[in-house]
Amino acid sequence: MKTDCVVPGKTRLGWIGVGVMGASMCGHLISAGFEVSVHNRTRSKAATLLARGARWVDSPKRAAEQSDVVFSIVGYPDDVRSVMLGPDGVLAGSRPDMIVVDMTTSRPSLAVEIAEAAARQGVASLDAPVSGGDVGAREAKLSIMIGGDRAAMDALQPCWRAMGTTIVHQGGPGAGQHAKLVNQILIAGNMIGLCEALLYGYRSGLDLPTVLKSVVSGAAGSWSLSNLGPRIIANRFEPGFFVEHFVKDMGIALNEAQRLGLCLPGLALAHQLYMAVQAQGHGRDGTQALELALARMSGVDWRNRRS
Amino acid sequence: MKTDCVVPGKTRLGWIGVGVMGASMCGHLISAGFEVSVHNRTRSKAATLLARGARWVDSPKRAAEQSDVVFSIVGYPDDVRSVMLGPDGVLAGSRPDMIVVDMTTSRPSLAVEIAEAAARQGVASLDAPVSGGDVGAREAKLSIMIGGDRAAMDALQPCWRAMGTTIVHQGGPGAGQHAKLVNQILIAGNMIGLCEALLYGYRSGLDLPTVLKSVVSGAAGSWSLSNLGPRIIANRFEPGFFVEHFVKDMGIALNEAQRLGLCLPGLALAHQLYMAVQAQGHGRDGTQALELALARMSGVDWRNRRS
């Protein structure tokens, strides 16, 4: 299995987790011609995939029993642990020469633990978190950061290609998670700069769309500025990427950084500020809602600002 | 003057300040066919421009006496004050219907003060700081952010076009400076995220060029990541943009923010971290030298890291 490439119509896939990301990603595998067994905590969310020919299974264990490769993308590290290592989990139903892939953004140390448990059963395990958000998932343009056995990764190329455009092997077990945390640390800094800059621009009396024209394409330019700047100015705070998931990711990164003996004051500040965003009721808004909490710190009601 | 457009070969220009930025920018005006009188604190730095036909003048005042439009781009707000408002300054030598333009990144309140002093003499004043760095100046691709009288700005279009590609009127006196500070606040956040992310990536055992492949084109992407990330990995810390000038710009932004009653914790953190960069002897290195100071906080000797 590990050295053979997966083949649509022959290789059987399992898929655990059909949230905003997972539903789109699993749909692309069905479109590519794979037979897929699906499980999700809330069955109703799988309806669209089932209507497209996916088969429902009652647990991650059952998904493993009926598949050659099982993917998961769920919410939090505790969910990953339960899905992969629990009594009804994937490894409880696995056979030698299977491949299991966790695509959740999760703890690197948990990815290592899963890989070790899998190896004891002759199963290959990959951590393969993604970036690109809901739009990247929908358009099959994700960046997929992969840790674990290189041969297992290579065997899954038809699956990666169905979901993403940037497919990079980052190293051994956990390296995919570390790379994703690098991605989140970059975004944490960018978001602080973006939201503080817009607050400053507004309070100094500038016209914000006009300021964007001056700064968007130069040394201050970023994906966040181009894509989230206009949404913030238009008071559009829907996700995108949930605040509560970003808080989780930064928490994982801070824990890992502490384990590594690293002082990361910007990440710590971003984590605290996003705790405020969440505390103010914006956990299910997009990460650009940082603007609301930051403005409130200075007594500015951003949504109702005079323009 | 204000409503007529400047004309190469007819309109006489003055130029104060021929540092890294000013020398390139003034050179473009000479290339465009303008007659230029040049002054600089250190005369020797003007040699190349003088060889190309610029005329040397002994003071900003003399530059004004021999010009219709005078530009300045110097180091610090105190220099701007001296060049524009001092006894040997531009306004001491100005005549009604002249235009004076300060392109230094400086205090918005000083831009307002200069505009008021100029108006009392019938002179139009613009603040027009730029972004794009040494490369943007050399390649005439600057973003120029302009505050002050719109008609005066329009009259200078042939000059702006010779130096930049993004020319935007941001509002009344000081608005150009406010827009530039927005630009610097964006960069401050980006740089913290960039340097912390690379430090994390290194200490977590990743191969940094490989990580860049995964993160450079997605939601974590930025000009800083694409342009400064590879330099940091290659231990190249030459400027680019001087640390000591960035410290100045952030100090101005923090003062303005305090005046406006704004809490900007990310900017304050960036300012403090860059004070450390400067204190460690990197004031004349590029802003990417933040990586060195950040790594040192965690006991990592970045330049001599094992790879």
Short mmCIF file of N, CA, C and O in Angstrom, two decimals, chain A residues 108 131 143-145 166 168-170 175 178-179 181-183 185-187 189-190 192-194 196-197 199-201 203-204 206-207 210-211 213-215 217-225 253 256-257 260-267 269 273 294 297-298 300, chain B residues 108 131 143-145 166 168-170 175 178-179 181-183 185-187 189-190 192-194 196-197 199-201 203-204 206-207 210-211 213-215 217-225 253 256-257 260-267 269 273 294 297-298 300:
data_model
loop_
_atom_site.label_atom_id
_atom_site.label_comp_id
_atom_site.label_asym_id
_atom_site.label_seq_id
_atom_site.Cartn_x
_atom_site.Cartn_y
_atom_site.Cartn_z
N PRO A 108 1.59 19.26 17.55
CA PRO A 108 2.65 18.43 16.95
C PRO A 108 2.94 17.19 17.79
O PRO A 108 3.15 16.10 17.23
N SER A 131 -3.76 25.31 4.92
CA SER A 131 -4.15 26.72 5.00
C SER A 131 -4.82 27.10 3.69
O SER A 131 -4.65 26.44 2.67
N SER A 143 -3.08 24.98 0.63
CA SER A 143 -1.68 24.62 0.88
C SER A 143 -1.71 23.51 1.93
O SER A 143 -2.29 23.68 3.00
N ILE A 144 -1.13 22.36 1.59
CA ILE A 144 -1.16 21.20 2.49
C ILE A 144 0.26 20.93 2.99
O ILE A 144 1.18 20.74 2.18
N MET A 145 0.44 20.98 4.32
CA MET A 145 1.76 20.87 4.94
C MET A 145 1.86 19.50 5.60
O MET A 145 1.14 19.23 6.56
N THR A 166 -0.64 23.53 -3.34
CA THR A 166 0.71 23.59 -2.78
C THR A 166 0.86 22.43 -1.80
O THR A 166 0.29 22.45 -0.70
N VAL A 168 3.51 20.18 0.20
CA VAL A 168 4.93 20.17 0.58
C VAL A 168 5.18 19.23 1.76
O VAL A 168 4.51 19.32 2.79
N HIS A 169 6.15 18.35 1.61
CA HIS A 169 6.59 17.48 2.70
C HIS A 169 7.51 18.27 3.62
O HIS A 169 8.54 18.79 3.19
N GLN A 170 7.12 18.40 4.90
CA GLN A 170 7.86 19.26 5.81
C GLN A 170 8.81 18.49 6.73
O GLN A 170 9.61 19.11 7.43
N ALA A 175 5.84 17.50 11.76
CA ALA A 175 6.42 18.62 11.01
C ALA A 175 5.36 19.39 10.23
O ALA A 175 5.48 20.61 10.04
N HIS A 178 3.95 21.69 12.80
CA HIS A 178 4.86 22.81 13.08
C HIS A 178 4.79 23.86 11.96
O HIS A 178 4.78 25.06 12.22
N ALA A 179 4.76 23.40 10.72
CA ALA A 179 4.69 24.34 9.59
C ALA A 179 3.40 25.14 9.64
O ALA A 179 3.39 26.36 9.37
N LEU A 181 1.79 25.93 12.30
CA LEU A 181 1.91 26.90 13.39
C LEU A 181 2.75 28.10 12.94
O LEU A 181 2.47 29.24 13.32
N VAL A 182 3.79 27.86 12.14
CA VAL A 182 4.53 28.97 11.53
C VAL A 182 3.56 29.87 10.77
O VAL A 182 3.59 31.11 10.90
N ASN A 183 2.70 29.28 9.99
CA ASN A 183 1.68 30.01 9.22
C ASN A 183 0.81 30.87 10.16
O ASN A 183 0.55 32.05 9.89
N ILE A 185 1.49 31.92 13.25
CA ILE A 185 2.27 32.97 13.92
C ILE A 185 2.44 34.17 12.98
O ILE A 185 2.34 35.32 13.39
N LEU A 186 2.68 33.88 11.69
CA LEU A 186 2.74 34.95 10.70
C LEU A 186 1.43 35.74 10.68
O LEU A 186 1.43 36.98 10.69
N ILE A 187 0.32 35.02 10.64
CA ILE A 187 -0.99 35.69 10.56
C ILE A 187 -1.26 36.50 11.83
O ILE A 187 -1.81 37.61 11.76
N GLY A 189 0.78 38.16 13.77
CA GLY A 189 1.44 39.46 13.67
C GLY A 189 0.75 40.36 12.65
O GLY A 189 0.49 41.54 12.91
N ASN A 190 0.44 39.79 11.49
CA ASN A 190 -0.22 40.56 10.44
C ASN A 190 -1.54 41.16 10.91
O ASN A 190 -1.86 42.31 10.60
N ILE A 192 -2.57 41.92 13.95
CA ILE A 192 -2.39 43.05 14.88
C ILE A 192 -2.04 44.31 14.09
O ILE A 192 -2.63 45.37 14.30
N GLY A 193 -1.08 44.18 13.18
CA GLY A 193 -0.68 45.35 12.39
C GLY A 193 -1.85 45.90 11.59
O GLY A 193 -2.08 47.12 11.54
N LEU A 194 -2.60 45.01 10.96
CA LEU A 194 -3.73 45.44 10.13
C LEU A 194 -4.77 46.20 10.94
O LEU A 194 -5.18 47.31 10.57
N GLU A 196 -4.58 47.55 14.01
CA GLU A 196 -4.09 48.79 14.62
C GLU A 196 -3.94 49.89 13.56
O GLU A 196 -4.25 51.05 13.81
N ALA A 197 -3.46 49.52 12.38
CA ALA A 197 -3.25 50.51 11.32
C ALA A 197 -4.58 51.12 10.88
O ALA A 197 -4.68 52.33 10.67
N LEU A 199 -7.34 51.31 12.67
CA LEU A 199 -7.85 52.13 13.77
C LEU A 199 -7.14 53.49 13.77
O LEU A 199 -7.79 54.55 13.89
N TYR A 200 -5.81 53.45 13.62
CA TYR A 200 -5.07 54.71 13.56
C TYR A 200 -5.53 55.56 12.38
O TYR A 200 -5.75 56.77 12.50
N GLY A 201 -5.66 54.93 11.23
CA GLY A 201 -6.07 55.67 10.03
C GLY A 201 -7.42 56.34 10.21
O GLY A 201 -7.61 57.52 9.86
N ARG A 203 -8.96 57.15 13.13
CA ARG A 203 -8.96 58.21 14.15
C ARG A 203 -8.12 59.42 13.75
O ARG A 203 -8.31 60.51 14.28
N SER A 204 -7.19 59.23 12.83
CA SER A 204 -6.40 60.39 12.38
C SER A 204 -7.12 61.14 11.27
O SER A 204 -6.59 62.12 10.74
N LEU A 206 -8.30 60.01 8.25
CA LEU A 206 -8.12 59.62 6.85
C LEU A 206 -9.35 58.89 6.32
O LEU A 206 -10.14 58.32 7.07
N ASP A 207 -9.49 58.87 5.00
CA ASP A 207 -10.50 58.06 4.33
C ASP A 207 -9.88 56.69 4.09
O ASP A 207 -8.90 56.56 3.33
N THR A 210 -9.12 55.19 0.64
CA THR A 210 -8.05 55.96 -0.02
C THR A 210 -6.69 55.56 0.55
O THR A 210 -5.70 55.47 -0.20
N VAL A 211 -6.61 55.34 1.86
CA VAL A 211 -5.34 54.90 2.44
C VAL A 211 -4.94 53.55 1.87
O VAL A 211 -3.77 53.32 1.53
N LYS A 213 -5.37 52.35 -0.99
CA LYS A 213 -4.74 52.53 -2.32
C LYS A 213 -3.24 52.80 -2.19
O LYS A 213 -2.46 52.34 -3.02
N SER A 214 -2.86 53.55 -1.16
CA SER A 214 -1.45 53.91 -1.00
C SER A 214 -0.59 52.78 -0.43
O SER A 214 0.60 52.71 -0.71
N VAL A 215 -1.19 51.91 0.37
CA VAL A 215 -0.36 50.97 1.13
C VAL A 215 -0.49 49.51 0.70
O VAL A 215 0.33 48.66 1.08
N SER A 217 -0.06 47.78 -2.09
CA SER A 217 0.81 47.08 -3.03
C SER A 217 2.30 47.23 -2.72
O SER A 217 3.14 46.73 -3.46
N GLY A 218 2.65 47.90 -1.62
CA GLY A 218 4.04 48.12 -1.30
C GLY A 218 4.56 47.21 -0.19
O GLY A 218 4.08 46.09 -0.01
N ALA A 219 5.52 47.72 0.55
CA ALA A 219 6.20 46.94 1.58
C ALA A 219 5.28 46.59 2.74
O ALA A 219 5.59 45.71 3.54
N ALA A 220 4.14 47.26 2.86
CA ALA A 220 3.17 46.95 3.91
C ALA A 220 2.12 45.96 3.43
O ALA A 220 1.23 45.58 4.19
N GLY A 221 2.21 45.55 2.19
CA GLY A 221 1.19 44.70 1.59
C GLY A 221 1.18 43.29 2.17
O GLY A 221 2.21 42.76 2.58
N SER A 222 -0.02 42.71 2.24
CA SER A 222 -0.17 41.34 2.71
C SER A 222 -1.52 40.80 2.24
O SER A 222 -2.41 41.57 1.86
N TRP A 223 -1.65 39.48 2.30
CA TRP A 223 -2.94 38.85 1.98
C TRP A 223 -4.01 39.40 2.92
O TRP A 223 -5.11 39.73 2.50
N SER A 224 -3.68 39.52 4.21
CA SER A 224 -4.66 40.02 5.19
C SER A 224 -5.13 41.42 4.82
O SER A 224 -6.33 41.71 4.87
N LEU A 225 -4.18 42.28 4.47
CA LEU A 225 -4.54 43.66 4.13
C LEU A 225 -5.46 43.69 2.91
O LEU A 225 -6.49 44.36 2.90
N ALA A 253 0.44 26.91 19.63
CA ALA A 253 1.76 27.46 19.27
C ALA A 253 2.49 27.97 20.52
O ALA A 253 3.71 27.77 20.66
N GLU A 256 3.80 25.00 22.49
CA GLU A 256 4.98 24.44 21.83
C GLU A 256 6.18 25.35 22.01
O GLU A 256 7.31 24.89 22.24
N ALA A 257 5.95 26.66 21.87
CA ALA A 257 7.05 27.62 22.02
C ALA A 257 7.64 27.52 23.43
O ALA A 257 8.86 27.56 23.61
N LEU A 260 9.79 24.62 23.74
CA LEU A 260 11.06 24.84 23.04
C LEU A 260 11.91 25.92 23.70
O LEU A 260 13.01 26.22 23.23
N GLY A 261 11.38 26.56 24.75
CA GLY A 261 12.12 27.62 25.42
C GLY A 261 12.17 28.91 24.63
O GLY A 261 13.15 29.66 24.70
N LEU A 262 11.11 29.20 23.91
CA LEU A 262 11.09 30.39 23.06
C LEU A 262 10.20 31.49 23.63
O LEU A 262 9.06 31.23 24.02
N CYS A 263 10.72 32.71 23.65
CA CYS A 263 9.96 33.91 24.02
C CYS A 263 9.38 34.52 22.75
O CYS A 263 10.12 34.99 21.88
N LEU A 264 8.06 34.50 22.60
CA LEU A 264 7.39 35.07 21.43
C LEU A 264 6.35 36.10 21.88
O LEU A 264 5.15 35.83 21.92
N PRO A 265 6.81 37.31 22.20
CA PRO A 265 5.90 38.29 22.80
C PRO A 265 4.76 38.73 21.88
O PRO A 265 3.66 39.02 22.37
N GLY A 266 5.00 38.78 20.58
CA GLY A 266 3.94 39.19 19.66
C GLY A 266 2.83 38.16 19.61
O GLY A 266 1.63 38.50 19.63
N LEU A 267 3.21 36.89 19.57
CA LEU A 267 2.21 35.82 19.57
C LEU A 267 1.41 35.83 20.86
O LEU A 267 0.18 35.67 20.86
N LEU A 269 0.82 38.38 22.78
CA LEU A 269 -0.09 39.53 22.74
C LEU A 269 -1.29 39.23 21.85
O LEU A 269 -2.44 39.51 22.22
N LEU A 273 -5.21 39.33 22.91
CA LEU A 273 -6.18 40.21 22.26
C LEU A 273 -7.33 39.40 21.68
O LEU A 273 -8.49 39.80 21.76
N LEU A 294 -10.23 45.76 19.44
CA LEU A 294 -9.15 46.74 19.52
C LEU A 294 -9.71 48.16 19.58
O LEU A 294 -9.25 48.99 20.39
N MET A 297 -11.13 48.94 23.01
CA MET A 297 -10.12 49.28 24.02
C MET A 297 -9.87 50.77 24.07
O MET A 297 -9.50 51.32 25.10
N SER A 298 -10.01 51.44 22.92
CA SER A 298 -9.79 52.89 22.87
C SER A 298 -11.10 53.66 22.86
O SER A 298 -11.12 54.85 22.51
N VAL A 300 -13.69 53.30 20.94
CA VAL A 300 -14.27 53.53 19.60
C VAL A 300 -15.26 52.41 19.28
O VAL A 300 -14.93 51.23 19.38
N PRO B 108 3.00 64.51 11.59
CA PRO B 108 1.86 65.18 10.95
C PRO B 108 1.67 66.61 11.47
O PRO B 108 1.37 67.52 10.69
N SER B 131 6.67 55.35 0.30
CA SER B 131 7.09 54.00 0.67
C SER B 131 7.58 53.29 -0.57
O SER B 131 7.24 53.67 -1.69
N SER B 143 5.39 54.60 -3.81
CA SER B 143 4.04 55.03 -3.47
C SER B 143 4.20 56.37 -2.74
O SER B 143 4.92 56.46 -1.75
N ILE B 144 3.56 57.42 -3.27
CA ILE B 144 3.70 58.76 -2.70
C ILE B 144 2.36 59.17 -2.10
O ILE B 144 1.34 59.18 -2.80
N MET B 145 2.37 59.47 -0.79
CA MET B 145 1.14 59.76 -0.04
C MET B 145 1.10 61.25 0.26
O MET B 145 1.95 61.74 1.00
N THR B 166 2.41 55.05 -7.63
CA THR B 166 1.15 55.16 -6.89
C THR B 166 1.12 56.52 -6.23
O THR B 166 1.85 56.78 -5.26
N VAL B 168 -1.26 59.26 -4.52
CA VAL B 168 -2.62 59.39 -3.97
C VAL B 168 -2.70 60.60 -3.04
O VAL B 168 -1.89 60.76 -2.13
N HIS B 169 -3.72 61.44 -3.29
CA HIS B 169 -4.00 62.57 -2.39
C HIS B 169 -4.78 62.04 -1.19
O HIS B 169 -5.85 61.47 -1.34
N GLN B 170 -4.21 62.25 0.01
CA GLN B 170 -4.81 61.66 1.22
C GLN B 170 -5.64 62.65 2.03
O GLN B 170 -6.33 62.25 2.96
N ALA B 175 -2.03 64.83 6.19
CA ALA B 175 -2.70 63.57 5.83
C ALA B 175 -1.74 62.60 5.13
O ALA B 175 -1.86 61.38 5.28
N HIS B 178 0.05 60.99 7.99
CA HIS B 178 -0.80 59.99 8.67
C HIS B 178 -0.87 58.70 7.85
O HIS B 178 -0.80 57.60 8.41
N ALA B 179 -1.01 58.83 6.54
CA ALA B 179 -1.09 57.63 5.68
C ALA B 179 0.21 56.83 5.76
O ALA B 179 0.20 55.60 5.82
N LEU B 181 2.20 56.73 8.29
CA LEU B 181 2.23 56.06 9.60
C LEU B 181 1.35 54.81 9.58
O LEU B 181 1.71 53.80 10.19
N VAL B 182 0.22 54.86 8.89
CA VAL B 182 -0.58 53.64 8.70
C VAL B 182 0.29 52.55 8.07
O VAL B 182 0.30 51.40 8.52
N ASN B 183 1.04 52.94 7.04
CA ASN B 183 1.95 52.00 6.37
C ASN B 183 2.95 51.40 7.36
O ASN B 183 3.18 50.18 7.37
N ILE B 185 2.71 51.18 10.67
CA ILE B 185 2.05 50.34 11.69
C ILE B 185 1.77 48.95 11.10
O ILE B 185 1.95 47.93 11.78
N LEU B 186 1.36 48.90 9.85
CA LEU B 186 1.17 47.61 9.17
C LEU B 186 2.48 46.82 9.17
O LEU B 186 2.51 45.62 9.51
N ILE B 187 3.57 47.48 8.81
CA ILE B 187 4.86 46.80 8.72
C ILE B 187 5.32 46.33 10.10
O ILE B 187 5.88 45.23 10.24
N GLY B 189 3.60 45.26 12.66
CA GLY B 189 2.95 43.99 12.98
C GLY B 189 3.51 42.85 12.14
O GLY B 189 3.82 41.76 12.65
N ASN B 190 3.64 43.11 10.83
CA ASN B 190 4.16 42.07 9.94
C ASN B 190 5.54 41.59 10.37
O ASN B 190 5.83 40.39 10.32
N ILE B 192 7.00 41.60 13.33
CA ILE B 192 6.97 40.75 14.53
C ILE B 192 6.54 39.35 14.14
O ILE B 192 7.17 38.35 14.54
N GLY B 193 5.47 39.25 13.37
CA GLY B 193 4.98 37.93 12.96
C GLY B 193 6.03 37.17 12.17
O GLY B 193 6.27 35.98 12.41
N LEU B 194 6.68 37.87 11.24
CA LEU B 194 7.69 37.23 10.40
C LEU B 194 8.84 36.67 11.23
O LEU B 194 9.23 35.50 11.10
N GLU B 196 9.11 36.14 14.54
CA GLU B 196 8.73 35.10 15.50
C GLU B 196 8.45 33.78 14.78
O GLU B 196 8.81 32.70 15.27
N ALA B 197 7.81 33.85 13.63
CA ALA B 197 7.47 32.62 12.89
C ALA B 197 8.74 31.89 12.43
O ALA B 197 8.82 30.66 12.52
N LEU B 199 11.73 32.13 13.83
CA LEU B 199 12.39 31.60 15.01
C LEU B 199 11.72 30.30 15.46
O LEU B 199 12.39 29.29 15.74
N TYR B 200 10.39 30.31 15.47
CA TYR B 200 9.65 29.10 15.84
C TYR B 200 9.96 27.96 14.86
O TYR B 200 10.21 26.82 15.26
N GLY B 201 9.93 28.29 13.58
CA GLY B 201 10.18 27.26 12.56
C GLY B 201 11.55 26.63 12.72
O GLY B 201 11.72 25.41 12.65
N ARG B 203 13.50 26.53 15.53
CA ARG B 203 13.66 25.78 16.77
C ARG B 203 12.79 24.53 16.81
O ARG B 203 13.07 23.61 17.57
N SER B 204 11.74 24.50 15.99
CA SER B 204 10.92 23.28 15.96
C SER B 204 11.49 22.26 14.99
O SER B 204 10.91 21.19 14.81
N LEU B 206 12.23 22.57 11.65
CA LEU B 206 11.85 22.60 10.23
C LEU B 206 12.99 23.15 9.38
O LEU B 206 13.87 23.87 9.85
N ASP B 207 12.94 22.83 8.10
CA ASP B 207 13.83 23.43 7.12
C ASP B 207 13.16 24.71 6.61
O ASP B 207 12.08 24.66 6.00
N THR B 210 11.92 25.29 3.04
CA THR B 210 10.79 24.40 2.75
C THR B 210 9.50 24.93 3.38
O THR B 210 8.43 24.85 2.77
N VAL B 211 9.61 25.49 4.60
CA VAL B 211 8.42 26.09 5.21
C VAL B 211 7.92 27.26 4.37
O VAL B 211 6.71 27.41 4.16
N LYS B 213 7.93 27.67 1.27
CA LYS B 213 7.12 27.18 0.14
C LYS B 213 5.67 26.98 0.53
O LYS B 213 4.77 27.22 -0.27
N SER B 214 5.43 26.52 1.76
CA SER B 214 4.06 26.23 2.20
C SER B 214 3.28 27.48 2.57
O SER B 214 2.06 27.49 2.46
N VAL B 215 3.96 28.53 3.04
CA VAL B 215 3.23 29.65 3.64
C VAL B 215 3.26 30.94 2.83
O VAL B 215 2.48 31.86 3.11
N SER B 217 2.42 31.91 -0.22
CA SER B 217 1.41 32.37 -1.18
C SER B 217 -0.01 32.32 -0.63
O SER B 217 -0.96 32.62 -1.34
N GLY B 218 -0.18 31.96 0.64
CA GLY B 218 -1.53 31.85 1.20
C GLY B 218 -1.91 33.01 2.10
O GLY B 218 -1.42 34.14 1.91
N ALA B 219 -2.75 32.73 3.07
CA ALA B 219 -3.30 33.77 3.95
C ALA B 219 -2.24 34.38 4.85
O ALA B 219 -2.46 35.45 5.43
N ALA B 220 -1.07 33.75 4.97
CA ALA B 220 0.02 34.30 5.77
C ALA B 220 0.99 35.12 4.92
O ALA B 220 1.96 35.68 5.42
N GLY B 221 0.72 35.21 3.63
CA GLY B 221 1.63 35.87 2.71
C GLY B 221 1.72 37.36 2.91
O GLY B 221 0.75 38.00 3.31
N SER B 222 2.88 37.93 2.65
CA SER B 222 3.07 39.37 2.74
C SER B 222 4.34 39.75 1.97
O SER B 222 5.18 38.90 1.68
N TRP B 223 4.46 41.02 1.68
CA TRP B 223 5.68 41.53 1.05
C TRP B 223 6.88 41.23 1.94
O TRP B 223 7.92 40.78 1.45
N SER B 224 6.72 41.45 3.25
CA SER B 224 7.83 41.19 4.17
C SER B 224 8.27 39.73 4.11
O SER B 224 9.47 39.44 4.08
N LEU B 225 7.30 38.82 4.11
CA LEU B 225 7.64 37.40 4.08
C LEU B 225 8.38 37.04 2.79
O LEU B 225 9.42 36.38 2.83
N ALA B 253 4.55 57.61 15.38
CA ALA B 253 3.21 57.02 15.35
C ALA B 253 2.65 56.85 16.76
O ALA B 253 1.47 57.12 17.02
N GLU B 256 1.59 60.25 18.08
CA GLU B 256 0.32 60.66 17.46
C GLU B 256 -0.84 59.84 18.03
O GLU B 256 -1.92 60.37 18.29
N ALA B 257 -0.61 58.54 18.21
CA ALA B 257 -1.67 57.68 18.75
C ALA B 257 -2.06 58.14 20.15
O ALA B 257 -3.24 58.18 20.51
N LEU B 260 -4.21 61.06 19.99
CA LEU B 260 -5.56 60.70 19.55
C LEU B 260 -6.29 59.82 20.57
O LEU B 260 -7.44 59.43 20.35
N GLY B 261 -5.60 59.47 21.69
CA GLY B 261 -6.23 58.61 22.71
C GLY B 261 -6.36 57.17 22.28
O GLY B 261 -7.31 56.49 22.66
N LEU B 262 -5.41 56.68 21.51
CA LEU B 262 -5.48 55.31 20.99
C LEU B 262 -4.50 54.39 21.69
O LEU B 262 -3.32 54.72 21.85
N CYS B 263 -4.99 53.22 22.08
CA CYS B 263 -4.17 52.15 22.64
C CYS B 263 -3.75 51.21 21.50
O CYS B 263 -4.60 50.56 20.89
N LEU B 264 -2.46 51.16 21.18
CA LEU B 264 -1.96 50.31 20.09
C LEU B 264 -0.86 49.40 20.64
O LEU B 264 0.34 49.66 20.47
N PRO B 265 -1.24 48.33 21.33
CA PRO B 265 -0.23 47.52 22.04
C PRO B 265 0.77 46.83 21.11
O PRO B 265 1.93 46.65 21.49
N GLY B 266 0.36 46.47 19.90
CA GLY B 266 1.30 45.82 18.98
C GLY B 266 2.38 46.78 18.52
O GLY B 266 3.56 46.43 18.47
N LEU B 267 1.97 48.01 18.21
CA LEU B 267 2.94 49.02 17.81
C LEU B 267 3.90 49.33 18.94
O LEU B 267 5.12 49.46 18.73
N LEU B 269 4.80 47.33 21.35
CA LEU B 269 5.71 46.19 21.47
C LEU B 269 6.78 46.23 20.38
O LEU B 269 7.98 46.04 20.66
N LEU B 273 10.79 46.34 20.89
CA LEU B 273 11.68 45.30 20.35
C LEU B 273 12.73 45.93 19.43
O LEU B 273 13.90 45.54 19.46
N LEU B 294 15.41 39.15 18.51
CA LEU B 294 14.36 38.24 18.98
C LEU B 294 14.95 36.88 19.32
O LEU B 294 14.62 36.28 20.35
N MET B 297 16.85 36.97 22.60
CA MET B 297 15.99 36.92 23.79
C MET B 297 15.77 35.48 24.25
O MET B 297 15.58 35.23 25.44
N SER B 298 15.78 34.54 23.31
CA SER B 298 15.57 33.13 23.65
C SER B 298 16.88 32.35 23.65
O SER B 298 16.88 31.11 23.61
N VAL B 300 19.18 32.19 21.38
CA VAL B 300 19.57 31.61 20.09
C VAL B 300 20.49 32.60 19.36
O VAL B 300 20.15 33.77 19.20
#
